[in-house]
XYZ file of C-alpha atoms in Angstrom:
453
model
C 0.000 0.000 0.000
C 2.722 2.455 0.957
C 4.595 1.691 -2.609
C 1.261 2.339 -4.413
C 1.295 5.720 -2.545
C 4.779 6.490 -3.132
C 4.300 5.625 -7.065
C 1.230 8.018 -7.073
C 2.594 10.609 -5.431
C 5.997 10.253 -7.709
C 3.689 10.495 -10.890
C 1.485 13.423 -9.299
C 4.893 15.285 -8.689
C 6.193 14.522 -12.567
C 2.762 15.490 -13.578
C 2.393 18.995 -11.670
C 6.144 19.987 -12.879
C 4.707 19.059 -15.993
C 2.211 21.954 -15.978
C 3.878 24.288 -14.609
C 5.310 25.735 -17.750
C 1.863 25.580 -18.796
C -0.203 27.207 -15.873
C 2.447 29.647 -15.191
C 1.090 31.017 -18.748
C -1.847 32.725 -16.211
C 0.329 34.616 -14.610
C 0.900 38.426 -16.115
C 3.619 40.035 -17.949
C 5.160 36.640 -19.066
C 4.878 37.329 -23.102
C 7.857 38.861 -24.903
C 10.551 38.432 -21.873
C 13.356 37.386 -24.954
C 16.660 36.450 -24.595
C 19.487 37.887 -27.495
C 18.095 39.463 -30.678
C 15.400 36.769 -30.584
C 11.075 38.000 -31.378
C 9.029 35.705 -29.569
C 4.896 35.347 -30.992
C 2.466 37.583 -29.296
C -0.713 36.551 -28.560
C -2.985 36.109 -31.618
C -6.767 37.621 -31.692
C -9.449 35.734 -32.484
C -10.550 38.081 -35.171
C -7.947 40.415 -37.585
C -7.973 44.008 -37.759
C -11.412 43.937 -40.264
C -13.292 42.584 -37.561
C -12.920 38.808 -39.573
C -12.247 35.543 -37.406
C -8.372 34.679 -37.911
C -7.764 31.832 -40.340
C -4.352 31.134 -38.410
C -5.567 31.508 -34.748
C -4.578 27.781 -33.966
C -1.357 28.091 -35.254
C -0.422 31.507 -34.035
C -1.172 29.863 -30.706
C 0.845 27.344 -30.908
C 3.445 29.659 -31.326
C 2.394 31.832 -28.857
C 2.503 28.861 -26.222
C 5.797 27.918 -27.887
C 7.538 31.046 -27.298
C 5.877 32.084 -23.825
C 5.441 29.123 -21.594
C 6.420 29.993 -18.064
C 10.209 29.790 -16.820
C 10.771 28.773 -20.441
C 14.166 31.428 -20.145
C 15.134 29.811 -17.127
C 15.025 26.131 -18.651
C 16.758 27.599 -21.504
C 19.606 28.900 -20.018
C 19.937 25.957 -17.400
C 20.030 23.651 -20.423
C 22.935 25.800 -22.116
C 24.916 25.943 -19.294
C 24.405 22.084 -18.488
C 25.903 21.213 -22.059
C 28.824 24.272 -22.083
C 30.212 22.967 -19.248
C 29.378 18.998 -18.994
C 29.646 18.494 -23.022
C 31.643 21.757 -24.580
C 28.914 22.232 -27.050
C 26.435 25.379 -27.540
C 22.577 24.773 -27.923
C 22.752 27.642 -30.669
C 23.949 27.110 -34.359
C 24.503 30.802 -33.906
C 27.455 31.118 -31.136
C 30.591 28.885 -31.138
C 32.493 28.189 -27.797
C 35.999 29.561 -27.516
C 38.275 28.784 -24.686
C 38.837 30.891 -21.369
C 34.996 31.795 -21.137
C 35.069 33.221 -25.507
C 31.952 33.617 -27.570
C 32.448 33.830 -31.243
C 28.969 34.750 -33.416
C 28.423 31.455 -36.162
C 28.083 34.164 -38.958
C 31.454 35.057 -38.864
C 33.097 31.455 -39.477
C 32.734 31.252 -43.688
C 35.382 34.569 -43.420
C 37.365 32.796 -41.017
C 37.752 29.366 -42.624
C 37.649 31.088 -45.777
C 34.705 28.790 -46.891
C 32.933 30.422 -50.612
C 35.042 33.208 -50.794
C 33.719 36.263 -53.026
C 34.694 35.811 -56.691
C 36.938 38.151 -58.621
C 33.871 39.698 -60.063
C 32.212 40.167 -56.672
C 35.148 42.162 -55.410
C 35.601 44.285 -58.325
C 31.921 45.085 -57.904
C 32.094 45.692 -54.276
C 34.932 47.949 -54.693
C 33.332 49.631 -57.689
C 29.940 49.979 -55.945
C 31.989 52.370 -53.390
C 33.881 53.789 -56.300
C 30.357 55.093 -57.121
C 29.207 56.390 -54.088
C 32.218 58.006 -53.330
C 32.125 59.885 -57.122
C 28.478 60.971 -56.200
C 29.575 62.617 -52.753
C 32.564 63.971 -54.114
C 29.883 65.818 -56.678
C 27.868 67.098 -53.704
C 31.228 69.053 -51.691
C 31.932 65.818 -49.613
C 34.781 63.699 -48.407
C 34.025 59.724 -48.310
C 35.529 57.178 -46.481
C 34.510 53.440 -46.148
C 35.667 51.404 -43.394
C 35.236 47.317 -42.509
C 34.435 46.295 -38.646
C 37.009 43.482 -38.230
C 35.008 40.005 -37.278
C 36.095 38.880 -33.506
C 38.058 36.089 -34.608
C 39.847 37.452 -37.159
C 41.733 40.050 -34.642
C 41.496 37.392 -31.958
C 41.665 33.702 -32.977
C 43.716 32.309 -30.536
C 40.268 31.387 -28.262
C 38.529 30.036 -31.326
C 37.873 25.921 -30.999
C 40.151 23.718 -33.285
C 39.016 23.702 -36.572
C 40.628 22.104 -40.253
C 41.539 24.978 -42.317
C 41.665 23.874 -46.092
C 45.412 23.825 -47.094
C 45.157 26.239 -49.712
C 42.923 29.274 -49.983
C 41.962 32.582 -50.640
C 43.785 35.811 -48.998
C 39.994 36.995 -46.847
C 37.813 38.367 -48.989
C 38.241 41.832 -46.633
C 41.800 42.225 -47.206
C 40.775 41.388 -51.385
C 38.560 44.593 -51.059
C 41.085 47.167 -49.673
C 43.263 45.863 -52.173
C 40.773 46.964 -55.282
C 39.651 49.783 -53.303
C 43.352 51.048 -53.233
C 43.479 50.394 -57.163
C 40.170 52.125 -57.871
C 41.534 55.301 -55.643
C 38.852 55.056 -52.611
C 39.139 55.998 -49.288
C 39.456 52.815 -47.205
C 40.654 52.655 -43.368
C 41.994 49.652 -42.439
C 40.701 49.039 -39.237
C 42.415 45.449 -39.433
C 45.910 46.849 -38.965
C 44.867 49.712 -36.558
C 43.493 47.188 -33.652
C 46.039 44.648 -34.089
C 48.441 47.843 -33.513
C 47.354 47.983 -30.126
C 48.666 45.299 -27.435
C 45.219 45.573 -25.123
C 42.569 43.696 -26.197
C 39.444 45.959 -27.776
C 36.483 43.545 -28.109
C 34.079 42.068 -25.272
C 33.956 38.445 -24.723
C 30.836 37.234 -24.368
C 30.007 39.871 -27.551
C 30.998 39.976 -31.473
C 31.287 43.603 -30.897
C 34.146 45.859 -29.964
C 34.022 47.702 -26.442
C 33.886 51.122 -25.865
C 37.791 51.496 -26.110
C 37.733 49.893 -29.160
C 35.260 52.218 -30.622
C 36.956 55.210 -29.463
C 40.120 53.910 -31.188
C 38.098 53.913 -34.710
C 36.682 57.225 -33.732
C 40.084 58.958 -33.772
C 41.028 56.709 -36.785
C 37.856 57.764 -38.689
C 38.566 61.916 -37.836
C 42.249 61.022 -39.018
C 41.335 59.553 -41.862
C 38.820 62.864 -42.993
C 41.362 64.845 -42.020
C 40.730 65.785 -38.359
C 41.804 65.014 -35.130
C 40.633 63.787 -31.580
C 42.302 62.028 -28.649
C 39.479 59.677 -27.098
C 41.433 56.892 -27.093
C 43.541 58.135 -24.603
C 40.654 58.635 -22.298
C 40.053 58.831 -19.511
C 38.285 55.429 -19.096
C 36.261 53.832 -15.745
C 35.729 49.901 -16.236
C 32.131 49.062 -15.150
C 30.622 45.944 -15.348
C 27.585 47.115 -17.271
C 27.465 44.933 -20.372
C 25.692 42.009 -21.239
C 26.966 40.273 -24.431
C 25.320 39.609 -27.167
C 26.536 35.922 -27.659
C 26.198 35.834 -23.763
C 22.200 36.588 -23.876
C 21.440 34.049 -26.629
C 22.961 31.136 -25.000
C 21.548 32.502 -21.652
C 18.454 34.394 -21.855
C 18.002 34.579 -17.893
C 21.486 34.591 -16.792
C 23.163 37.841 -15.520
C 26.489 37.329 -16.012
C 27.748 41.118 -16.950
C 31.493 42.039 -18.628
C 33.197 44.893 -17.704
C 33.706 47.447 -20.355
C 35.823 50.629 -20.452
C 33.385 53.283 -20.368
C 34.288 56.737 -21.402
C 34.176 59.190 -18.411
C 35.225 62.340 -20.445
C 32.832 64.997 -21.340
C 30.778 64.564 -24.515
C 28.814 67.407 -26.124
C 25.696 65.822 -27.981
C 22.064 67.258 -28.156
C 19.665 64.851 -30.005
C 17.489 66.651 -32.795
C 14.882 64.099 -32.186
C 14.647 61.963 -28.816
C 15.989 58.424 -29.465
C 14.790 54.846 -27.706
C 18.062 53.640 -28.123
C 21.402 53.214 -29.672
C 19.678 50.724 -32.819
C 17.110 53.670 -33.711
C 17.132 53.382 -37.665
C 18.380 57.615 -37.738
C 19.995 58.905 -35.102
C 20.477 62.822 -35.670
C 22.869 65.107 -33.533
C 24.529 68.191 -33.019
C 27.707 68.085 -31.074
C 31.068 70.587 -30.277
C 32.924 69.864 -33.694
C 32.712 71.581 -36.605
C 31.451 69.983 -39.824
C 28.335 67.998 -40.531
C 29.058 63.943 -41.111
C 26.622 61.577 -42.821
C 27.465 57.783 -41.738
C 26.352 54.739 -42.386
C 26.459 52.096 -40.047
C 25.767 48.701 -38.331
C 25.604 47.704 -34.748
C 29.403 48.190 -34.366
C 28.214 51.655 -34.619
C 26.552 51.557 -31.382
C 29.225 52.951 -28.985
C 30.849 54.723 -31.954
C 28.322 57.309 -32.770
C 28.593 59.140 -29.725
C 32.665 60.319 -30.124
C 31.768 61.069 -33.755
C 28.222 62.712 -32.991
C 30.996 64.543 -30.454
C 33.614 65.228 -33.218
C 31.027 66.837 -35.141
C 28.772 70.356 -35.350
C 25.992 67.760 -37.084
C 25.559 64.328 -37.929
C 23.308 62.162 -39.328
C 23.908 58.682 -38.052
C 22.095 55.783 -40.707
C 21.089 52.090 -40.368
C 19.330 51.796 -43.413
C 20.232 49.367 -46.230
C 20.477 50.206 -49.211
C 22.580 53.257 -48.417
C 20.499 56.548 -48.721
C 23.365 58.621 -50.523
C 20.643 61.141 -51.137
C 20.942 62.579 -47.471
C 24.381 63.477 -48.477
C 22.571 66.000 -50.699
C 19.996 66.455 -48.897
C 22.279 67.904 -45.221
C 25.203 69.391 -47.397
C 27.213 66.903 -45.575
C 30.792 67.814 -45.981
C 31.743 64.404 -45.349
C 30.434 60.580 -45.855
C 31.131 57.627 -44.173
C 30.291 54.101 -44.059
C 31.269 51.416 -42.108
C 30.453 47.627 -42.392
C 31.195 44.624 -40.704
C 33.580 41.830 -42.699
C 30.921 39.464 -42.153
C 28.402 41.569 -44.138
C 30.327 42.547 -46.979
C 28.527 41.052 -49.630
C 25.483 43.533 -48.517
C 27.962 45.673 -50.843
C 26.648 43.791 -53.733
C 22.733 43.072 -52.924
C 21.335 46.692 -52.339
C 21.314 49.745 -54.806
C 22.799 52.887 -53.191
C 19.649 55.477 -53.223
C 21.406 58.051 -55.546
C 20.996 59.406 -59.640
C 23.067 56.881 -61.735
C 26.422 58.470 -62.992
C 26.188 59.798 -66.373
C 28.688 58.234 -69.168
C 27.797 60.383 -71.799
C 26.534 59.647 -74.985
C 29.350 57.792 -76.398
C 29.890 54.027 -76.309
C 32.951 53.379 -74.055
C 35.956 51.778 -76.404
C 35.761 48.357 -76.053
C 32.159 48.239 -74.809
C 29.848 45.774 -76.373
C 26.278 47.017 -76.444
C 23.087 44.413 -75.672
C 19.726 45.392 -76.160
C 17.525 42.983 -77.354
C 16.302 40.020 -74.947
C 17.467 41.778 -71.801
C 14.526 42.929 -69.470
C 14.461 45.600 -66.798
C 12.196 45.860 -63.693
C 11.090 49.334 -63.498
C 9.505 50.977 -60.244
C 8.842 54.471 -59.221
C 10.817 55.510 -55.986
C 9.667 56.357 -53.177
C 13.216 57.476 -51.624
C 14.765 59.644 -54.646
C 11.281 61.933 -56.386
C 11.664 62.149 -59.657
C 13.559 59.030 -60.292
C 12.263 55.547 -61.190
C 14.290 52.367 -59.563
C 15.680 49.878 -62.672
C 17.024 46.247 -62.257
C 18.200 44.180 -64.472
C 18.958 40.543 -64.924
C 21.376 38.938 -64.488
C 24.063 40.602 -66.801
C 24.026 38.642 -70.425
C 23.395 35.329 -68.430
C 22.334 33.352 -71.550
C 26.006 35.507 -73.566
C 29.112 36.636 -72.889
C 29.778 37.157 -69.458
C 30.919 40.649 -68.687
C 35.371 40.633 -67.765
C 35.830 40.288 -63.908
C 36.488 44.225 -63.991
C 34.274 45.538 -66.214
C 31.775 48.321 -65.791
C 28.205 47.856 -66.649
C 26.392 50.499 -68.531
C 22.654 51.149 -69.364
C 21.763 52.449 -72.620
C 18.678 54.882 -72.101
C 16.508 56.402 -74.403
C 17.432 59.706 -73.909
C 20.808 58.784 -75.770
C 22.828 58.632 -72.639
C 25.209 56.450 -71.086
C 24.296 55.131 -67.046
C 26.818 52.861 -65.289
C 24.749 50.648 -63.090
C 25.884 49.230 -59.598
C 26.385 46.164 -59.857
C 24.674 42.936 -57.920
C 25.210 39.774 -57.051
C 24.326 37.373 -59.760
C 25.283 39.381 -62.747
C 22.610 41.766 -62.031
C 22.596 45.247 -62.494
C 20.670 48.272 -60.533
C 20.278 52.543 -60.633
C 18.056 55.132 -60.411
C 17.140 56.880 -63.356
C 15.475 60.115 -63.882
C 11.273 59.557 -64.697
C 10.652 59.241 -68.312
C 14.135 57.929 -69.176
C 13.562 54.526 -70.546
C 16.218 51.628 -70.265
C 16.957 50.055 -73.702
C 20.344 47.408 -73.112
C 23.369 46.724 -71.311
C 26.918 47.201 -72.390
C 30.342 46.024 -71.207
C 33.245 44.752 -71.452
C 33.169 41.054 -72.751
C 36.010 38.457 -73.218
C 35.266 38.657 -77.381
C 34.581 42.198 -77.676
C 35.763 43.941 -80.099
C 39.507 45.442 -79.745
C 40.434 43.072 -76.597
């Protein structure tokens, strides 16, 4: 009798720590507590916004009960730490374990084991994307610079696991870029050289990100490289232990494990022209004690920057949007133009269309371009960024002829008789903005059997 008790009060116990995840669903304010740059499911409505009953209510809740269920954090986290430290192995695809307490972010290993590099092609168009942008600042009375956020492990790879390298690859795609960048005469600092400069080490972690030290350090670089000057790196500095990595929250949401980062105890002028909610507001827009106005385009590694340059400058305009919108460069009479990108991201470089007029070629047929008009198709949408101008993408550049050379140009023939070099996309294809009215007829380039090569 007393075993028949003890079995039923066993399975009563297994049973009620069963439902707790579930009836601790009654209790308030238990949707949308997240861990790392994860969106869990709200709670659907019976009915959508037109007053209709929702199609998808039973599978919205699902998800909703899938993302919310009480302590479901907690488990989370006790479950990561359970296999880091018994088994060496993360629960997330999307952070690897270094050694001495490292966190690398998953993204970043194709760059570091130099798995499907960029082609030629890619780089050239990478590099001649900027070589674009920069030419349409440089119209508009500006100075641009572009700039690459080093990946964790390539500045610090001596925490990274074991791992086969092939035998024989590549030079990293980022140091192919400043390469062409240097050959096509833009602007490029190498932030890859200035950290590894410096003996202290400049990123968090438990974070793919650099600390605040670190972004002070490519503050001063950026104002050297446009010409100016500013001394934040050398401080003065108060370690805290305020931050809570990135890497750290996704393997665990409800820990509170905090790093300690060197925060900046100097005096920084910056009024906000519009209140922000944070540092990953879309448009951040400041006036500070510099002189100058600075347009910049940027990533989260331009979280802790922005305030030494919003600092450095009399207005800025900091941007997260992709494709670049080269048109606030007009638009603010920025006198200069920066960008900066992290390595793991650089083929963003080749999938968005800078917002901007295309360049204008003239009216003669480069030497040496071949001209192809009939069978190739453009898309052709108004814009909603750039009035007056209509957005036009092509296809894939003569996929079914000649392949355009790995550092050719591609040019739009338009029906006003002009010449428009295109930026060019991954694929093959082709994208710009031309002016309303202005119809695209073909594509010319460069071609292994054109003429005169």
């Amino acid at each position: 009798m007393k075993k028949k008790l003890a079995y039923a009060a066993f399975t009563a116990l297994i049973l009620l720590l069963c439902l707790i995840p579930s009836l601790g669903m009654l209790l308030p304010a238990q949707e949308g507590a997240a861990g790392g740059n994860q969106a869990l499911s709200r709670a659907p409505s019976l009915r959508d916004p037109e007053g209709n009953w929702n199609p998808g209510y039973l599978s919205q809740i699902q998800d909703y009960a899938g993302d919310n269920f009480y302590l479901r954090q907690e488990m989370i986290t006790a479950w990561s730490a359970l296999n880091a430290k018994g088994l060496r192995s993360s629960i997330t695809e999307d952070v690897v374990l270094g050694t001495d307490g490292w966190l690398y972010f998953a993204d970043t290993l194709p760059d570091y084991v130099g798995l499907q590099p960029m082609t030629d092609r890619e780089i050239f168009s990478a590099a001649r994307n900027l070589r674009l942008m920069a030419e349409y600042c440089e119209s508009q009375g500006a100075r641009f610079l572009f700039t690459l956020a080093p990946n964790k492990n390539s500045l610090y790879p001596e925490h990274m696991p074991n791992l086969t390298l092939p035998s024989a690859r590549k030079p990293r795609d980022a140091k192919r870029l400043a390469e062409e960048l240097e050959r096509q005469g833009v602007d490029y600092l190498d932030c890859f050289a200035l950290f590894r400069g410096q003996e202290e080490t400049l990123y968090f972690k438990t974070d793919s990100h650099w600390n605040g030290k670190g972004a002070a350090l490519a503050a001063d670089a950026v104002n050297k490289a446009l010409g100016r000057s500013s001394g934040y790196f050398d401080g003065p500095f108060t370690r805290e232990e305020v931050h809570k990595g990135d890497l750290y929250d996704m393997l665990y949401p409800a820990g509170e494990g905090l790093e300690a980062d060197p925060v900046y105890s100097g005096e920084l002028t910056i009024e906000y022209d519009v209140p922000i909610r944070s540092a990953e507001n879309l448009t951040i827009m400041t006036h500070g004690g510099g002189e100058g106005s600075l347009v910049m385009f940027r990533d989260s590694f331009g979280n802790n920057l922005y305030p030494y340059l919003a600092d450095s400058f009399g207005a800025a305009l900091f941007s997260r949007s992709m494709p670049y919108r080269l048109d606030l460069a007009a638009q603010r009479e920025a006198d200069y133009v920066a960008a900066e990108l992290v390595e793991r991201n650089l083929r963003y470089l080749i999938q968005n269309v800078p917002v901007m007029p295309a360049p204008d070629r003239g009216t003669e047929k480069p030497e040496g371009f071949t001209v192809y008009g009939s069978g190739v198709n453009f898309d052709v949408e108004p814009s909603e960024d750039l009035p007056g101008y209509v957005l036009v993408t092509g296809p894939p550049a003569l996929a079914d002829r000649e392949l355009p050379e790995a550092d050719s140009p591609v040019l739009v023939s338009a029906s006003d008789g002009t010449y428009y070099e295109a930026f060019l996309l991954e694929g093959g294809g082709a994208g710009l903005y031309l002016p309303e009215g202005v119809q695209p007829l073909g594509l010319a380039c460069r071609s292994p059997k054109a003429p005169g090569l």
